[in-house]
PDB file of C-alpha atoms and ligand atoms in Angstrom:
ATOM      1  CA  UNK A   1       0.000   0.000   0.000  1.00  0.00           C
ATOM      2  CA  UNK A   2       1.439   3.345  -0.856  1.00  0.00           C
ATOM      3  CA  UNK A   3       1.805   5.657   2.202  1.00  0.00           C
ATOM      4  CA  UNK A   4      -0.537   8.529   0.890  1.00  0.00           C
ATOM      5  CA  UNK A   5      -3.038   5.510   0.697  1.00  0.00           C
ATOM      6  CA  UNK A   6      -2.167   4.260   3.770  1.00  0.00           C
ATOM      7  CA  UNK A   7      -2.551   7.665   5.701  1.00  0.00           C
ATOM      8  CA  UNK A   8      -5.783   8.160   4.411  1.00  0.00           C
ATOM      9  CA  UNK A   9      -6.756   4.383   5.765  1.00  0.00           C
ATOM     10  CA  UNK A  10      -5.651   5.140   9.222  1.00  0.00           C
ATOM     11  CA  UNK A  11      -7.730   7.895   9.329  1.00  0.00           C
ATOM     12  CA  UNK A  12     -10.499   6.186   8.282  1.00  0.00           C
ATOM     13  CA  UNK A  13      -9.737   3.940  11.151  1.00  0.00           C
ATOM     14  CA  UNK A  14     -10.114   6.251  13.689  1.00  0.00           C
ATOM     15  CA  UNK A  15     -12.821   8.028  12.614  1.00  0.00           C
ATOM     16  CA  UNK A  16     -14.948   4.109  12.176  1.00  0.00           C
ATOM     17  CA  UNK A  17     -13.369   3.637  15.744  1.00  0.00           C
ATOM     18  CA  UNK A  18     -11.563   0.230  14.612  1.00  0.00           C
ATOM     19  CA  UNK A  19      -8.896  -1.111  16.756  1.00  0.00           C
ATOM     20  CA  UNK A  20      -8.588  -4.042  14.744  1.00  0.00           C
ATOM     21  CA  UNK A  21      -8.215  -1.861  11.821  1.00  0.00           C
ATOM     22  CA  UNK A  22      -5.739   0.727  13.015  1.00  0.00           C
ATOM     23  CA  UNK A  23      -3.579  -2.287  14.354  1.00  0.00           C
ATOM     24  CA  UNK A  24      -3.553  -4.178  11.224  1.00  0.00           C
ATOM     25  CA  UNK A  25      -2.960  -0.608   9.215  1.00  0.00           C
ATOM     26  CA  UNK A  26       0.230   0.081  11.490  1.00  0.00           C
ATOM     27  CA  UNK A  27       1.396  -3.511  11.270  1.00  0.00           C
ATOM     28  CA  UNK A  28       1.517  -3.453   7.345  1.00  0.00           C
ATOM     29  CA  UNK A  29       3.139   0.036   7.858  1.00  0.00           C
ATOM     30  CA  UNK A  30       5.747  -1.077   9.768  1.00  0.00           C
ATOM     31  CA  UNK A  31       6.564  -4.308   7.347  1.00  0.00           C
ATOM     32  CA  UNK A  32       6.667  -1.980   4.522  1.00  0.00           C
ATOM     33  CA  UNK A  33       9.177   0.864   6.401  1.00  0.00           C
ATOM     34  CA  UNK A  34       6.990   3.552   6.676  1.00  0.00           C
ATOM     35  CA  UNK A  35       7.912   6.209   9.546  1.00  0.00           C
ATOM     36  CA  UNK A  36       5.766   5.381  12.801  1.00  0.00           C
ATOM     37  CA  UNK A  37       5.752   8.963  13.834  1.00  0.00           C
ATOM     38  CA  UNK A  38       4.368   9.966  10.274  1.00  0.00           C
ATOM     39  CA  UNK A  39       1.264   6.986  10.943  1.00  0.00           C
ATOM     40  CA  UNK A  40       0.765   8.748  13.654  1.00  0.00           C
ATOM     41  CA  UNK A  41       0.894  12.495  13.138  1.00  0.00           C
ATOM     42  CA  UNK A  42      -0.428  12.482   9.292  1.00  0.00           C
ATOM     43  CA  UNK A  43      -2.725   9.342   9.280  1.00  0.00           C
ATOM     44  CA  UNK A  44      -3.968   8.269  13.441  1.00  0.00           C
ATOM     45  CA  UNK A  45      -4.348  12.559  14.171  1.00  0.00           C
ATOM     46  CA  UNK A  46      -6.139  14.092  11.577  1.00  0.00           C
ATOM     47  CA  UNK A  47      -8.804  10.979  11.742  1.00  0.00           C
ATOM     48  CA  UNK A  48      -9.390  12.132  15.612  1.00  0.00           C
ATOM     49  CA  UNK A  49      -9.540  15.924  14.558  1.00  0.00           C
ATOM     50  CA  UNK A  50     -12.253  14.624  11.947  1.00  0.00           C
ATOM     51  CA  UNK A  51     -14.079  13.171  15.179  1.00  0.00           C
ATOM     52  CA  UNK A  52     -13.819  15.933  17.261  1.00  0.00           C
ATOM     53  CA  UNK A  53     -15.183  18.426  14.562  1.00  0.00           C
ATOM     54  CA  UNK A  54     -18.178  15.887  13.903  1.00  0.00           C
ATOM     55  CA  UNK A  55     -18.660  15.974  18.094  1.00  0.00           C
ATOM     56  CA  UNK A  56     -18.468  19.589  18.356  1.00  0.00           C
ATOM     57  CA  UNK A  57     -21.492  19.755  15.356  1.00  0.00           C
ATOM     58  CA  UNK A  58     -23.510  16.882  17.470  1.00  0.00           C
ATOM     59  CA  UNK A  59     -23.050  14.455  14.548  1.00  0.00           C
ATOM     60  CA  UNK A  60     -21.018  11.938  16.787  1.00  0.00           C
ATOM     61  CA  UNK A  61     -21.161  10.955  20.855  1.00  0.00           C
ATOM     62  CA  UNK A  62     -18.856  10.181  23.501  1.00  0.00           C
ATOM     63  CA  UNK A  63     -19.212   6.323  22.460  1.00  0.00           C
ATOM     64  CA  UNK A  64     -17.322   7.523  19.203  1.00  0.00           C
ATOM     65  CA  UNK A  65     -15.059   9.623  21.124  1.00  0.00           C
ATOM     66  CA  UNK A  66     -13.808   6.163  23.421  1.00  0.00           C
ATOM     67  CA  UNK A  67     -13.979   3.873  20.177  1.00  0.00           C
ATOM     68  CA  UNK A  68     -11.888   6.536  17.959  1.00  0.00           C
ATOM     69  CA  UNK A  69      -9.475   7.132  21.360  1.00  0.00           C
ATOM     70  CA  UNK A  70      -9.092   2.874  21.891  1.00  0.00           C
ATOM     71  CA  UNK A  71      -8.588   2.743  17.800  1.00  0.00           C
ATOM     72  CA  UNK A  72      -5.778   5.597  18.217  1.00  0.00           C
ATOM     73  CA  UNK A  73      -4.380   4.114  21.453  1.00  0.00           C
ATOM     74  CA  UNK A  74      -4.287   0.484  20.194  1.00  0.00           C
ATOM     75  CA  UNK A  75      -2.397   1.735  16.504  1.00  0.00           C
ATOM     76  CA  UNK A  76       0.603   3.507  19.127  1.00  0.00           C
ATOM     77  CA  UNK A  77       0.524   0.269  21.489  1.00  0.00           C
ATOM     78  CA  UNK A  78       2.126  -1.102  18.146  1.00  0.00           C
ATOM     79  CA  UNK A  79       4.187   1.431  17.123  1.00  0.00           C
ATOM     80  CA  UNK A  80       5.858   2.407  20.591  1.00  0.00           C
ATOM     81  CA  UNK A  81       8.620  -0.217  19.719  1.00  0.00           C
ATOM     82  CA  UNK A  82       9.849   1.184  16.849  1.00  0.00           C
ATOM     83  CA  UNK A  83       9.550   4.815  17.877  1.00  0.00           C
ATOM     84  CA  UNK A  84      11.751   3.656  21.239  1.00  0.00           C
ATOM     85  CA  UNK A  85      14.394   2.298  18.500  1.00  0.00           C
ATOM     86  CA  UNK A  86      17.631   3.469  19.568  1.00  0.00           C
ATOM     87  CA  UNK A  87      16.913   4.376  23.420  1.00  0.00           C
ATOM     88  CA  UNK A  88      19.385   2.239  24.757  1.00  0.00           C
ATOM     89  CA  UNK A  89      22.312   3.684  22.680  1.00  0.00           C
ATOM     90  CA  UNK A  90      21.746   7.332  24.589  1.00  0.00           C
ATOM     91  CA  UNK A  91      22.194   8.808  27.697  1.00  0.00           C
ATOM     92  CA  UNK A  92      19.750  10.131  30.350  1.00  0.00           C
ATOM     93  CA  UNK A  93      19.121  13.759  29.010  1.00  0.00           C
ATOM     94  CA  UNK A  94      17.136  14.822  31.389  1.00  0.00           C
ATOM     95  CA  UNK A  95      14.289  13.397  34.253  1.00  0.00           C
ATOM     96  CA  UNK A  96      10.542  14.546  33.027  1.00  0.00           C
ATOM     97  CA  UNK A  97       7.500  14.429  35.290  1.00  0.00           C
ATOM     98  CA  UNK A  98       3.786  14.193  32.599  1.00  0.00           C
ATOM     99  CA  UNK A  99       0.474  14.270  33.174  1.00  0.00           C
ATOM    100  CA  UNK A 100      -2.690  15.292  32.127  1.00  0.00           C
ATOM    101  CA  UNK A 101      -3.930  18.126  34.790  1.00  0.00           C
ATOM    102  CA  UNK A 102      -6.951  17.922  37.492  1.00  0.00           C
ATOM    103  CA  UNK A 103     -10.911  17.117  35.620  1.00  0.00           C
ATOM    104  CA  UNK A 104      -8.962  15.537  32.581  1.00  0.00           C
ATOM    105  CA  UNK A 105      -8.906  12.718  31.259  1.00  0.00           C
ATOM    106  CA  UNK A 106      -7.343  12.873  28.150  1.00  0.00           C
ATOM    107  CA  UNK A 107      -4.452  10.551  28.189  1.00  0.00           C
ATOM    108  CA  UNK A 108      -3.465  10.068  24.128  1.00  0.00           C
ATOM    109  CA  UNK A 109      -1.261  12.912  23.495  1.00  0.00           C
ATOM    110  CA  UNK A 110       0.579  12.970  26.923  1.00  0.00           C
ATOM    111  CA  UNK A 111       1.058   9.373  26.411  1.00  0.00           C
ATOM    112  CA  UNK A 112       2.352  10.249  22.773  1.00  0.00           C
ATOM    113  CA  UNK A 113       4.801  13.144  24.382  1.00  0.00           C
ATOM    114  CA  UNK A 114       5.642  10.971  26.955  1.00  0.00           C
ATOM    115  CA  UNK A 115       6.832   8.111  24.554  1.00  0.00           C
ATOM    116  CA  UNK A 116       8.777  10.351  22.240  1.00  0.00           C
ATOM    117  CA  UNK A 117      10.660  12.155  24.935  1.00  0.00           C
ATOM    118  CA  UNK A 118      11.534   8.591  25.879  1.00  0.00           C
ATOM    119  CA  UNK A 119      12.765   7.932  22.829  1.00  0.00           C
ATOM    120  CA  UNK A 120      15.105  10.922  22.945  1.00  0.00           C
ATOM    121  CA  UNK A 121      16.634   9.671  26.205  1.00  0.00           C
ATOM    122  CA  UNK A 122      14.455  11.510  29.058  1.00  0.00           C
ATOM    123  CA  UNK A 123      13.947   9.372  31.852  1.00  0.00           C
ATOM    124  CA  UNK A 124       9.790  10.166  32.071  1.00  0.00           C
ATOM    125  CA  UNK A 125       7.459   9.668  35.116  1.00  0.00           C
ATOM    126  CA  UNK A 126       3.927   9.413  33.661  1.00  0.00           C
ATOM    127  CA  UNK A 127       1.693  10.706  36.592  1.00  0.00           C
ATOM    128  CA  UNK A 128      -1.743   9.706  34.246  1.00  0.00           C
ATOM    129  CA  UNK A 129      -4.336  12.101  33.972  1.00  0.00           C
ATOM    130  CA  UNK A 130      -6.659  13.956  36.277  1.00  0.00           C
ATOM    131  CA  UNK A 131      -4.091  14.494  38.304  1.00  0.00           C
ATOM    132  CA  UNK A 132      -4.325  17.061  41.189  1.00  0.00           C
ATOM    133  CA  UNK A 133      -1.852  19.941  41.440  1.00  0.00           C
ATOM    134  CA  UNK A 134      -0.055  18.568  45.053  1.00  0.00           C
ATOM    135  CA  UNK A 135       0.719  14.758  42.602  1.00  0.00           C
ATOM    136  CA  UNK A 136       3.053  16.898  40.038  1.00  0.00           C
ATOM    137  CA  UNK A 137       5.009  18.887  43.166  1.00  0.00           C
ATOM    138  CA  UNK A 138       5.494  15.703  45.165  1.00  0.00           C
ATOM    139  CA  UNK A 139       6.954  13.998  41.689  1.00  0.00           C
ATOM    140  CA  UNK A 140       9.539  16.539  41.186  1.00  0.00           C
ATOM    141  CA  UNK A 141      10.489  16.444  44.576  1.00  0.00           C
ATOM    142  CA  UNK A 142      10.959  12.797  44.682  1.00  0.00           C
ATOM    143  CA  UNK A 143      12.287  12.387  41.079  1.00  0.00           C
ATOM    144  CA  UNK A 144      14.683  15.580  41.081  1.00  0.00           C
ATOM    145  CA  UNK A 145      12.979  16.496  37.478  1.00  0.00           C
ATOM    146  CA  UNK A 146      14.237  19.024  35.830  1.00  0.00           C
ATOM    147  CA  UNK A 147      11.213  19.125  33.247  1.00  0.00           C
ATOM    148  CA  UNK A 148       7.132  19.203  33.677  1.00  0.00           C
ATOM    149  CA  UNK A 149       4.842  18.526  30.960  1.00  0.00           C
ATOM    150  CA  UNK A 150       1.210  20.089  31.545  1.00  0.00           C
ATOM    151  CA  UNK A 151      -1.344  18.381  29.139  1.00  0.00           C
ATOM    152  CA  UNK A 152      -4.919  20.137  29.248  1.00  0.00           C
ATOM    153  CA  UNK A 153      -7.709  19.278  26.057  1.00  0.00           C
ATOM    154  CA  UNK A 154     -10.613  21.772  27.740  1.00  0.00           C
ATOM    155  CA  UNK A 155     -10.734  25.032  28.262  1.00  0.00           C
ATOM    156  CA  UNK A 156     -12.288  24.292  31.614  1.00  0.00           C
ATOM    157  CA  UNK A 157      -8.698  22.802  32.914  1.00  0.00           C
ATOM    158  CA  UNK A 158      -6.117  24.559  30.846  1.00  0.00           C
ATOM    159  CA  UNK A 159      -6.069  27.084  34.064  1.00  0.00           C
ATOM    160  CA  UNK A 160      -5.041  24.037  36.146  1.00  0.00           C
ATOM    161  CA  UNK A 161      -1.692  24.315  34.358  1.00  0.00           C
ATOM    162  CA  UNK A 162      -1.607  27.419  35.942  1.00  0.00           C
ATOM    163  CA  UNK A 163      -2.046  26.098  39.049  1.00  0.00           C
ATOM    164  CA  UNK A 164       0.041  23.275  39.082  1.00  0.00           C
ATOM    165  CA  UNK A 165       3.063  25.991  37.988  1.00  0.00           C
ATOM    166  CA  UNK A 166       1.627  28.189  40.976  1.00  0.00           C
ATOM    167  CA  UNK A 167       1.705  24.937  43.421  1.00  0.00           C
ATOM    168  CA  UNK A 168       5.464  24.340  42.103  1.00  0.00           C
ATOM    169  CA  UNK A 169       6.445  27.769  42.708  1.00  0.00           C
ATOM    170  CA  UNK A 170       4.585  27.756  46.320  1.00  0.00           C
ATOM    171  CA  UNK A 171       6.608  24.769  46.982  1.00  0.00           C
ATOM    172  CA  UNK A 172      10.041  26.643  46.130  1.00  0.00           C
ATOM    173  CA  UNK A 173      11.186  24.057  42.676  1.00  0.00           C
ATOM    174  CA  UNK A 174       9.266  26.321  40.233  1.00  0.00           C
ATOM    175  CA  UNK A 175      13.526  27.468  39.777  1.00  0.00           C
ATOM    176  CA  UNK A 176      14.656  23.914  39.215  1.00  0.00           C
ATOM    177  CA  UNK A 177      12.284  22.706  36.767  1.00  0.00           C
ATOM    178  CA  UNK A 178      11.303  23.988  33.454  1.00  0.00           C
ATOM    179  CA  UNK A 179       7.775  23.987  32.362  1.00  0.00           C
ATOM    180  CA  UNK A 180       6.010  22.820  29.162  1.00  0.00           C
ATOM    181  CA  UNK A 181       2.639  22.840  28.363  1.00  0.00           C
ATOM    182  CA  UNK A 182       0.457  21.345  25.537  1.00  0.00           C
ATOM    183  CA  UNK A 183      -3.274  20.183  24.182  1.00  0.00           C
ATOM    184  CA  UNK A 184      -5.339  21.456  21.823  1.00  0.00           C
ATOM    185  CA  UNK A 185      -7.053  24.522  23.601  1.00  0.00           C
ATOM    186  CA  UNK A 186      -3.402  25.876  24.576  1.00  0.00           C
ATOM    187  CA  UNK A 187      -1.004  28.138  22.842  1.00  0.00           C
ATOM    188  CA  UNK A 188       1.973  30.183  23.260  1.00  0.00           C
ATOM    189  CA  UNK A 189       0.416  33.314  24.349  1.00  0.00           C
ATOM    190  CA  UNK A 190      -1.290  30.767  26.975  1.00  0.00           C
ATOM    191  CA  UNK A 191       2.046  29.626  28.136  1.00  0.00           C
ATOM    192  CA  UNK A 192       3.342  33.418  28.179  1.00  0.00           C
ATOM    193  CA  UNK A 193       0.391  34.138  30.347  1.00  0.00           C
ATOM    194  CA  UNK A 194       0.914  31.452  33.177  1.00  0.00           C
ATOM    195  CA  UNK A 195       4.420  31.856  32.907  1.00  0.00           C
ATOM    196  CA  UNK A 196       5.484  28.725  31.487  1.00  0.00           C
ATOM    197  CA  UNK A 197       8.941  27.824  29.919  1.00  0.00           C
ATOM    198  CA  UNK A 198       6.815  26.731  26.400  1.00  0.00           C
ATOM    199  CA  UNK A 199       4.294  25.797  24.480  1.00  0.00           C
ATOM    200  CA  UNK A 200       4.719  22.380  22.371  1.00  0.00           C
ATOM    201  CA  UNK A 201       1.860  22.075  19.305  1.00  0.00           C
ATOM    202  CA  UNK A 202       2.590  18.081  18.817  1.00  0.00           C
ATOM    203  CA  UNK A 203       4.763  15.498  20.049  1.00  0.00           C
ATOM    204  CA  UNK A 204       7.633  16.232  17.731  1.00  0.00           C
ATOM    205  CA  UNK A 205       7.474  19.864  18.639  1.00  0.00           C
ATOM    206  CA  UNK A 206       7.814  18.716  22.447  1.00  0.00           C
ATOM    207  CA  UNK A 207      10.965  16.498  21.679  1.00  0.00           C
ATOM    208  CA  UNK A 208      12.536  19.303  19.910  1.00  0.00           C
ATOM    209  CA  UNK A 209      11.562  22.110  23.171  1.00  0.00           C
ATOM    210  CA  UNK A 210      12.459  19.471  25.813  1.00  0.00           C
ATOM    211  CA  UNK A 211      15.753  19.433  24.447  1.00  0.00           C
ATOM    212  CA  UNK A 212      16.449  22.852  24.192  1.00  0.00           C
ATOM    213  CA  UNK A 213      15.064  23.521  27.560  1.00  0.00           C
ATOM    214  CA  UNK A 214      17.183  21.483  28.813  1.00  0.00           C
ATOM    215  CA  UNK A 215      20.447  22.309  27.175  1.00  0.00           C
ATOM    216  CA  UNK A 216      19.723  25.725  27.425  1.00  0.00           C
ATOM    217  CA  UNK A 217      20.431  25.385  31.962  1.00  0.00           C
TER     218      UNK A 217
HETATM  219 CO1  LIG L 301     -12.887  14.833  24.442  1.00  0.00          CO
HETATM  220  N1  LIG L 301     -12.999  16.680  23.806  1.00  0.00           N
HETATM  221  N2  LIG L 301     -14.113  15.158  25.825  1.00  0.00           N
HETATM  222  N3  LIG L 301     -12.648  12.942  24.724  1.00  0.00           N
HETATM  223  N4  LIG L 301     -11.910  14.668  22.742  1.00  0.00           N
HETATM  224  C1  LIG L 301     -12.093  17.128  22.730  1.00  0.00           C
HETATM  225  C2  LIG L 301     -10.771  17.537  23.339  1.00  0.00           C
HETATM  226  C3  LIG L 301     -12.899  18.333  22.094  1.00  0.00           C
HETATM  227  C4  LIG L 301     -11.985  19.402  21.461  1.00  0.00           C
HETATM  228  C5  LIG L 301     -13.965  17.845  21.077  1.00  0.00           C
HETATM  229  C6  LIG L 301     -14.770  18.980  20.478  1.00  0.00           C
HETATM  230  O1  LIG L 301     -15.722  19.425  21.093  1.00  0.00           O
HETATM  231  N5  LIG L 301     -14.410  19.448  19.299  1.00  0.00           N
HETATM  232  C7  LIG L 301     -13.713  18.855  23.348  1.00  0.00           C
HETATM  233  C8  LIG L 301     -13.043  19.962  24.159  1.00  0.00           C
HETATM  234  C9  LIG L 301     -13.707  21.309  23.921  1.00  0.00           C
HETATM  235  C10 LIG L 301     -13.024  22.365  24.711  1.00  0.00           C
HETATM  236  O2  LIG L 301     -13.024  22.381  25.898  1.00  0.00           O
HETATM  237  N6  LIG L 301     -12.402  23.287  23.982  1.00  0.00           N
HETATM  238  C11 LIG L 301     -13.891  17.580  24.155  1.00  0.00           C
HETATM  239  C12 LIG L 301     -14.895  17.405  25.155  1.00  0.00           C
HETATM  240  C13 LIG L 301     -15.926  18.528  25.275  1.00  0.00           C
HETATM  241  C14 LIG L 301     -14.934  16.266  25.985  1.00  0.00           C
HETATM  242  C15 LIG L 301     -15.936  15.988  27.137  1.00  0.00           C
HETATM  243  C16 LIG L 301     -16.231  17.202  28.060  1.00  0.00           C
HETATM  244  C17 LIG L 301     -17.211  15.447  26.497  1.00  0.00           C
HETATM  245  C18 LIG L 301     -18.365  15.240  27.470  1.00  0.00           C
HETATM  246  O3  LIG L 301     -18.268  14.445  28.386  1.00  0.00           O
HETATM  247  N7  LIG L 301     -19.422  15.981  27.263  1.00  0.00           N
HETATM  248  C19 LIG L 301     -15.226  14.842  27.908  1.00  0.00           C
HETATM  249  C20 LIG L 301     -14.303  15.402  29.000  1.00  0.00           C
HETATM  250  C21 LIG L 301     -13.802  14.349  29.919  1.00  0.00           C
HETATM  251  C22 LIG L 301     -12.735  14.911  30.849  1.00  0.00           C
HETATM  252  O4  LIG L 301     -11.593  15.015  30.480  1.00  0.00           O
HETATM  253  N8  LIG L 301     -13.136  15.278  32.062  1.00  0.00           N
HETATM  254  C23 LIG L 301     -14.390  14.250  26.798  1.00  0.00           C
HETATM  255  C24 LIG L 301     -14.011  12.903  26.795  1.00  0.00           C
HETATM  256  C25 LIG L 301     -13.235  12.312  25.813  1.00  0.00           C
HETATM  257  C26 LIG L 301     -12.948  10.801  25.793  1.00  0.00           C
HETATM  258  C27 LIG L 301     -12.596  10.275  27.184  1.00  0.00           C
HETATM  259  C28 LIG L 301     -14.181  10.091  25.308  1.00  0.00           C
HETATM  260  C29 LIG L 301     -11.813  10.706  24.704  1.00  0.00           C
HETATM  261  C30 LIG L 301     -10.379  10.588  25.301  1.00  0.00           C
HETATM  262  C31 LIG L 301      -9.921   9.143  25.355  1.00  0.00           C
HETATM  263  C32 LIG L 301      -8.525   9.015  25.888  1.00  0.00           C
HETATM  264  O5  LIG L 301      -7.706   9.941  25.865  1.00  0.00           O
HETATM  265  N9  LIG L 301      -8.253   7.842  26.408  1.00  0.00           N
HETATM  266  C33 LIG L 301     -11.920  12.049  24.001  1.00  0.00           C
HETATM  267  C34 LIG L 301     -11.279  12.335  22.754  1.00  0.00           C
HETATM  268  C35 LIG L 301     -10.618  11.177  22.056  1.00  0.00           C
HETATM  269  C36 LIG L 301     -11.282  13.640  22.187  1.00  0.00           C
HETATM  270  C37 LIG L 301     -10.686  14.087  20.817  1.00  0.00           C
HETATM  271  C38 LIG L 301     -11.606  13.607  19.712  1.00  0.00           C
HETATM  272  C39 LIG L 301      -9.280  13.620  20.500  1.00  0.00           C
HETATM  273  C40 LIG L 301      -8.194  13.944  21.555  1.00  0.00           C
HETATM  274  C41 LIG L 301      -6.934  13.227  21.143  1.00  0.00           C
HETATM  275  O6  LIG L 301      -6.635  12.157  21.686  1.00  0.00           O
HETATM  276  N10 LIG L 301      -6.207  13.760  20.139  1.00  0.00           N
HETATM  277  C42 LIG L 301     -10.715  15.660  21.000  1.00  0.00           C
HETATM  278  C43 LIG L 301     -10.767  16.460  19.692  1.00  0.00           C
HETATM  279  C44 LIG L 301      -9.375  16.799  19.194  1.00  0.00           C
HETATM  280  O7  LIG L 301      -8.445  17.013  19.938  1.00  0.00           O
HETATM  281  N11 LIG L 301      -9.243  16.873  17.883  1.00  0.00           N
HETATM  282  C45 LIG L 301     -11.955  15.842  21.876  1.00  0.00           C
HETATM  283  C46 LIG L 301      -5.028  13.120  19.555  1.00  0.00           C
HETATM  284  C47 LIG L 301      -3.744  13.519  20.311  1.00  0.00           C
HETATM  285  C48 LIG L 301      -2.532  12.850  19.675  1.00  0.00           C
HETATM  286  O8  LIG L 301      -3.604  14.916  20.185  1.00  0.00           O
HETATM  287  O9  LIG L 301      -3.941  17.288  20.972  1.00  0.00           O
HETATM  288  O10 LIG L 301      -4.292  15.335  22.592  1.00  0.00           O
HETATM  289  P1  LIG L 301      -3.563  15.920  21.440  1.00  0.00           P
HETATM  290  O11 LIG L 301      -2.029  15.936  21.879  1.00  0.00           O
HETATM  291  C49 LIG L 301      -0.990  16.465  21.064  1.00  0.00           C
HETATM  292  C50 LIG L 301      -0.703  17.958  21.294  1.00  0.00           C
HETATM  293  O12 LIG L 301      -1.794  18.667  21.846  1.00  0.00           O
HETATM  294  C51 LIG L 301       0.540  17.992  22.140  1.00  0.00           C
HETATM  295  O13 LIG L 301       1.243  16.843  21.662  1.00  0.00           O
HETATM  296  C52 LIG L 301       0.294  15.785  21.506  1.00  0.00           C
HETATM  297  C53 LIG L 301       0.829  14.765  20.543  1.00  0.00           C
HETATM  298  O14 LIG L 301       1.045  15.262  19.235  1.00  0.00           O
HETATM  299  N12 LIG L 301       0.440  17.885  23.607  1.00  0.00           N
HETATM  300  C54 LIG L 301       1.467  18.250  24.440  1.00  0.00           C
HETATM  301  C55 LIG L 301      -0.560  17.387  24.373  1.00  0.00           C
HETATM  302  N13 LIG L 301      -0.228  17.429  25.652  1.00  0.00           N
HETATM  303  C56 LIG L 301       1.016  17.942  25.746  1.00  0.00           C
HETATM  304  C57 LIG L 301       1.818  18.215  26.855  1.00  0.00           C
HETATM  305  C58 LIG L 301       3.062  18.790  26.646  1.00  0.00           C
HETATM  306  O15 LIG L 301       3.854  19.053  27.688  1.00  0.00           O
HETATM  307  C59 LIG L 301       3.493  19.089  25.340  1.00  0.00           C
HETATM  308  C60 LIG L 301       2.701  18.829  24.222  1.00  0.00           C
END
């Protein structure tokens, strides 16, 4: 299958809600070399932004929502080997504490961020999601971070990143860690707001920041 065709497939996927499908799609991806990363960010994503747009018009429920999010989550539970490939040969670069903030429960893209900053040799504690402001400060304190990642998809918990950077600084480690923040509702001028460290669009994005964040102490 040619990879334009193959994209479009794994979109399709998603948007039926077919983890069967989206595993298959990914295994014949991987036999025939495609990039894992490109499955996921041009063929797995845009078939979840199709199903959020048809949610937001009422032409979909939440059932769709958790069979598009298992088709999605089963598709990376197969590529997560091969975008690991090559851990082992690098260093620690850094110690990263993730989570999805308090009320959420959107887990995919942390879990995607978390996986590629893996890959580029973080050592990452994965704190889940909803996960309450006091959870992130006790993490860095026990894990000696020197990175957060803040994941928020609503615009009802995006200020919990806020408060999580408030609860670090109340704490006296908002000067030892760096923060990132991501998910759909956020941007830049967000992160300039609540005085984060940055503002990561995708996963890529977020490998690229984390390392410059880092470096740049
Ligand atoms: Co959900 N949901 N949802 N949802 N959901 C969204 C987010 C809406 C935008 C859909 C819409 O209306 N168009 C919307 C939010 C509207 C808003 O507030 N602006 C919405 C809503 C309203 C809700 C509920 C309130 C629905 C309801 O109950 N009435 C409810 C809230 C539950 C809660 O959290 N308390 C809800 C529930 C669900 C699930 C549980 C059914 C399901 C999640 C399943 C799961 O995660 N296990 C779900 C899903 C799947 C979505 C959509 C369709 C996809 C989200 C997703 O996984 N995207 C989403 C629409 C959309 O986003 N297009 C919809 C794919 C990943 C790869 O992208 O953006 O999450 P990502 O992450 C990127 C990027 O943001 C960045 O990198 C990631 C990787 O590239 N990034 C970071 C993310 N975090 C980062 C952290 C960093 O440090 C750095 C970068």
């Amino acid at each position: 299958m040619q990879l334009n065709e193959l994209l479009a497939s794994l979109a399709d996927a998603v948007i039926e809600g077919d983890p069967d499908r989206a595993t298959e799609l990914v295994e014949q991806g991987l036999a025939a070399n495609h990039d894992p990363l490109a499955m996921i960010e041009d063929g797995l994503r845009p078939g979840m932004d199709v199903i959020g747009e048809r949610f937001a018009e009422a032409e979909c429920f939440i059932p769709d929502l958790v069979m598009s999010g298992k088709a999605m989550q089963a598709a990376i539970a197969v590529l997560d080997p091969a975008l690991k490939a090559g851990r082992q040969e690098r260093s620690v670069l850094g110690k990263v504490v993730i989570g999805t903030v308090r009320g959420d429960i959107h887990a995919i893209g942390k879990m995607l961020v978390g996986t590629l900053l893996s890959a580029e040799g973080f050592e990452v504690h994965d704190l889940g999601v909803d996960v309450p402001e006091e959870k992130f400060v006790e993490a860095v304190r026990d894990t000696g971070a020197n990175l957060v990642g803040l994941s928020a998809l609503l615009t009802t918990t995006m200020r919990n990143q806020r408060g999580v950077i408030e609860a670090l600084a109340e704490a006296g480690l908002r000067d030892r860690v760096k923060v990132m923040i991501g998910g759909a509702p956020t941007s830049p001028e967000w992160a300039e707001q609540i005085e984060a460290d940055a503002h990561a669009e995708n996963a890529t994005d977020a490998a690229r920041i984390a390392r410059s964040l880092v470096a740049a102490e």
